[in-house]
Tab-separated table of C-alpha atoms in Angstrom:
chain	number	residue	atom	x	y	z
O	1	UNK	CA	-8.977	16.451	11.618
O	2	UNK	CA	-7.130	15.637	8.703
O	3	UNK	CA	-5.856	17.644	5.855
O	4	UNK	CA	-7.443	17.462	2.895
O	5	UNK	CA	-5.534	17.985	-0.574
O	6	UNK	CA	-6.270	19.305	-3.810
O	7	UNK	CA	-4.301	17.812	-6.648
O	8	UNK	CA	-1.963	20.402	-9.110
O	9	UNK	CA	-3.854	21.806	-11.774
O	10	UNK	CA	-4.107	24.853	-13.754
O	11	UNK	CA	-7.379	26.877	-14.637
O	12	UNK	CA	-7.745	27.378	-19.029
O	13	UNK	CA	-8.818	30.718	-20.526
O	14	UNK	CA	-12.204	29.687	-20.898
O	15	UNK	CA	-12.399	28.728	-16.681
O	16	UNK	CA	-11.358	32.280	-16.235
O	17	UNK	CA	-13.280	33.912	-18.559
O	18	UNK	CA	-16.642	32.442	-17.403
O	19	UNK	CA	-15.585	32.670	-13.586
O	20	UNK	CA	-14.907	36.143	-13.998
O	21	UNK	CA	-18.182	36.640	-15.812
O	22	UNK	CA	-19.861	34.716	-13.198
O	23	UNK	CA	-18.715	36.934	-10.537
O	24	UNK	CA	-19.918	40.102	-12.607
O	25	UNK	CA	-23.488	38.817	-12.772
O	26	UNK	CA	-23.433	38.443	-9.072
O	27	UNK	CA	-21.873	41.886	-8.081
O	28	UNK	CA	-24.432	43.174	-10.635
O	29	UNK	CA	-27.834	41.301	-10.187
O	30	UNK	CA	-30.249	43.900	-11.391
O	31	UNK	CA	-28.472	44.642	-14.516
O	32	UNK	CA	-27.558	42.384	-17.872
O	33	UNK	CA	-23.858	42.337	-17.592
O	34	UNK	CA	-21.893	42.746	-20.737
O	35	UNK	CA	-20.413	39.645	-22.034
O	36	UNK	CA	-17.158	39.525	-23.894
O	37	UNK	CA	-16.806	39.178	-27.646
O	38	UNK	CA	-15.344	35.790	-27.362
O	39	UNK	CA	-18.872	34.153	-25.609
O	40	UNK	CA	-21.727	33.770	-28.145
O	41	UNK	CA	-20.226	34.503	-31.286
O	42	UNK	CA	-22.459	34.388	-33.675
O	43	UNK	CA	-24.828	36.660	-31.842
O	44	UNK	CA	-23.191	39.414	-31.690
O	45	UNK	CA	-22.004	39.103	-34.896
O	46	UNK	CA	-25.679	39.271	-35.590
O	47	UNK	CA	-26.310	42.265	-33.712
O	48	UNK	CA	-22.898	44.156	-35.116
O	49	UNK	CA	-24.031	43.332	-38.432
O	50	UNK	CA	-27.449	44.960	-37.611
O	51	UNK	CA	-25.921	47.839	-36.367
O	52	UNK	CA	-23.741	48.886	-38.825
O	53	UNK	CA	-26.252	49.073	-41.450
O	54	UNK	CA	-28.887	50.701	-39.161
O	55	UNK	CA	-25.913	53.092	-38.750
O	56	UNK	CA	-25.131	53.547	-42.780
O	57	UNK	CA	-28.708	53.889	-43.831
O	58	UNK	CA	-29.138	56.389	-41.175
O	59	UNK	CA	-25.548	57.824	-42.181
O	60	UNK	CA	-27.036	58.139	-45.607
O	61	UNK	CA	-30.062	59.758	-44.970
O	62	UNK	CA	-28.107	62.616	-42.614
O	63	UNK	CA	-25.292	63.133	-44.407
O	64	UNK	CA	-26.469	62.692	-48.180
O	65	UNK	CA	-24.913	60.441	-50.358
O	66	UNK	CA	-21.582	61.472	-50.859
O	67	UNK	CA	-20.521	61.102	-47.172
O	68	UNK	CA	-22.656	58.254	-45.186
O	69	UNK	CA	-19.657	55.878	-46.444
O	70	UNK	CA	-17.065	57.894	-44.523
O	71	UNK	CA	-19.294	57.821	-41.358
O	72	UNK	CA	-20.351	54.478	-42.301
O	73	UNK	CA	-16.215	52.999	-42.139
O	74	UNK	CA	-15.442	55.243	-39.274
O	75	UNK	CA	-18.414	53.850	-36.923
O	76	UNK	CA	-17.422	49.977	-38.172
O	77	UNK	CA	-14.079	50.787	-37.383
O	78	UNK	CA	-14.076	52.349	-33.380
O	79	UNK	CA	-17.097	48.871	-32.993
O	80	UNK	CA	-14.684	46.729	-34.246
O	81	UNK	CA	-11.966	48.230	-32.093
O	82	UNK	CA	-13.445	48.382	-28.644
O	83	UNK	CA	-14.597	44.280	-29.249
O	84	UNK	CA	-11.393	43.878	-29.883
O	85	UNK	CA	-10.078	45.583	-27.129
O	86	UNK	CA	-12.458	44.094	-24.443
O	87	UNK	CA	-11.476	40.722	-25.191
O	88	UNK	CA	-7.723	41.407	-25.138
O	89	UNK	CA	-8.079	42.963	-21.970
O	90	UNK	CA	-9.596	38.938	-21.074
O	91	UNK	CA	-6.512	38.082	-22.970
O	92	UNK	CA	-4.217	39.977	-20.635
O	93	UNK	CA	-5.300	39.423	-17.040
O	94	UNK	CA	-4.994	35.626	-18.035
O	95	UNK	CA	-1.592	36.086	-19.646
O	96	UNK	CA	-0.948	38.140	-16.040
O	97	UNK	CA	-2.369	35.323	-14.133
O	98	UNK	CA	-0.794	32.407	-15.583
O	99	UNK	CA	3.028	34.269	-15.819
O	100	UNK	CA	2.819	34.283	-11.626
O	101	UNK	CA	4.411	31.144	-10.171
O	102	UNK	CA	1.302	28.678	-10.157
O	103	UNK	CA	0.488	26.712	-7.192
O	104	UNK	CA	1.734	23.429	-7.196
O	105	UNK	CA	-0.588	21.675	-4.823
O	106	UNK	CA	-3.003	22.697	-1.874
O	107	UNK	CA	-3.207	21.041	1.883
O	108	UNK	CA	-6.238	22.482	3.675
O	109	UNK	CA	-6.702	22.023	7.252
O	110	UNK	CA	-9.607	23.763	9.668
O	111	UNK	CA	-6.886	27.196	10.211
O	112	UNK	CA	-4.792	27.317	7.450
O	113	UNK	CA	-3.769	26.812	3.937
O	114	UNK	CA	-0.986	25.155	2.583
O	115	UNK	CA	0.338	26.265	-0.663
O	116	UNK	CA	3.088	24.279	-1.738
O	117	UNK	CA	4.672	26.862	-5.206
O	118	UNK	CA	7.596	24.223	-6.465
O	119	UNK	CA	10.174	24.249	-3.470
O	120	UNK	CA	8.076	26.663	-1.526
O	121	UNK	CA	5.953	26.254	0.693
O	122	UNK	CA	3.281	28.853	2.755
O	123	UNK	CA	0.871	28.712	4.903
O	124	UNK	CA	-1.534	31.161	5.380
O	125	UNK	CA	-4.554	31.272	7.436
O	126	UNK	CA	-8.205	31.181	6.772
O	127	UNK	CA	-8.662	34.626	8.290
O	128	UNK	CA	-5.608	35.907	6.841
O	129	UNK	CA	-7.536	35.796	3.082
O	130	UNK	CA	-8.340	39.349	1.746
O	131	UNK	CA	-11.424	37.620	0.031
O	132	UNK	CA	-12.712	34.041	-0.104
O	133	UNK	CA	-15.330	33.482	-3.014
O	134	UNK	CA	-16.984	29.907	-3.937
O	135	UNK	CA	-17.812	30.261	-7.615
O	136	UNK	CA	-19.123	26.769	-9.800
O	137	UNK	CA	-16.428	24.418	-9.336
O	138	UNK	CA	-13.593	26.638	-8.202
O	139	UNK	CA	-12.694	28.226	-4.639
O	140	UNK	CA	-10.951	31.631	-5.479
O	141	UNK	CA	-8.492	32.373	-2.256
O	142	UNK	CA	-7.477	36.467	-2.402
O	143	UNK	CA	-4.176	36.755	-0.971
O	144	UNK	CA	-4.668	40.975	-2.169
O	145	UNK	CA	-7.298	42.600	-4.337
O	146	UNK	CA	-4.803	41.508	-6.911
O	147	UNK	CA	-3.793	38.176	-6.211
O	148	UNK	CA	-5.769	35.409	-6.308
O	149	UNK	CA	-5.133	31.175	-5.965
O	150	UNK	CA	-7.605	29.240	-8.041
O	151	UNK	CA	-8.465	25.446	-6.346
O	152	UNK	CA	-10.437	23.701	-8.898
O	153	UNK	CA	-12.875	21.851	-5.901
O	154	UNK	CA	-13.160	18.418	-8.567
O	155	UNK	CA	-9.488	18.158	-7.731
O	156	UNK	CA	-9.787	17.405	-4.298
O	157	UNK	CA	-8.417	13.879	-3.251
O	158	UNK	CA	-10.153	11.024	-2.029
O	159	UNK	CA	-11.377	10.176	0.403
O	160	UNK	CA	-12.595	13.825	0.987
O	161	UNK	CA	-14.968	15.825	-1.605
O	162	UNK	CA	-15.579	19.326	-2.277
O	163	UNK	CA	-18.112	19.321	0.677
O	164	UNK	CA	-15.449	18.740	3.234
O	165	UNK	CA	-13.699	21.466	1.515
O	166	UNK	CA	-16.731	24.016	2.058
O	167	UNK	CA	-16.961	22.476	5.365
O	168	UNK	CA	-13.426	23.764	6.206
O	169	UNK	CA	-14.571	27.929	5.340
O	170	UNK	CA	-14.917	30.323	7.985
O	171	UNK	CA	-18.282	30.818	8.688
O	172	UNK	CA	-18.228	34.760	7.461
O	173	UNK	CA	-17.645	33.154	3.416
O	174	UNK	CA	-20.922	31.910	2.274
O	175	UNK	CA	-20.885	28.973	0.170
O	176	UNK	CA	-23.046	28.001	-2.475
């Protein structure tokens, strides 16, 4: 058989950021996974805004007037901070992601991988993956628990398709 090869391309904040949220809805089935600040905005901007003054009128009513402000600022303020710290954390496995060399190009055969890095080149085979996941359009190839290659699957070059691509997994990774 041929190889087949996927054309260079890089994966955007939001690809990540819903592939990651992806996978976390279907290592958690059962349970409504927490979404980041960044997806549906206005929502939770709803339900913060809710909150807070659920919290002040029952700050009020505890505390007395003089001191349901205090508790009031204080709650805003450690909300406020853990959004904000949830989505830089987002922010920074991207950043983390995108500062490793990026892949230049892929050449799949039925054993191994070719991942061509500017003027490197390795091969590693299928078996030789720590973790091979099929998520939406992107095939996520775990070198290590920390390393991952991203091959966006509408990249691949005619005259193969992503099919051929799933065709090429070993039969242990399920495919979608």
């Amino acid at each position: 058989m041929h190889a087949i090869h996927i054309a260079p391309h890089s994966i955007t904040f939001t690809d990540y950021q819903a592939i990651h949220q992806l996978q976390q809805r279907q290592r958690y089935p059962g349970q409504a996974a927490p979404k980041p600040v960044t997806s549906d905005y206005w929502r939770k901007k709803g339900q913060l805004w809710i909150g807070s003054v659920a919290s002040m009128g029952a700050a009020y009513w505890g505390l007395g007037p003089g001191k349901w402000l205090a508790a009031a600022i204080v709650v805003t303020m450690f909300t406020g901070l853990g959004l904000t710290h949830q989505w830089f954390e987002y922010r920074r496995a991207f950043r983390q992601h995108a500062q490793s060399q990026p892949a230049t190009g892929f050449e799949l055969t039925a054993d191994t991988v070719i991942i061509r890095q500017g003027s490197h080149c390795r091969t590693v085979r299928w078996q030789d993956f720590y973790s091979i996941q099929h998520v939406s359009d992107w095939l996520l190839l775990y070198t290590s628990v920390e390393h991952c290659y991203y091959l966006n699957l509408q990249q691949v070059q005619p005259p193969n398709t992503a099919a051929d691509v799933l065709g090429l997994l070993p039969k242990s990774i399920p495919a979608e």
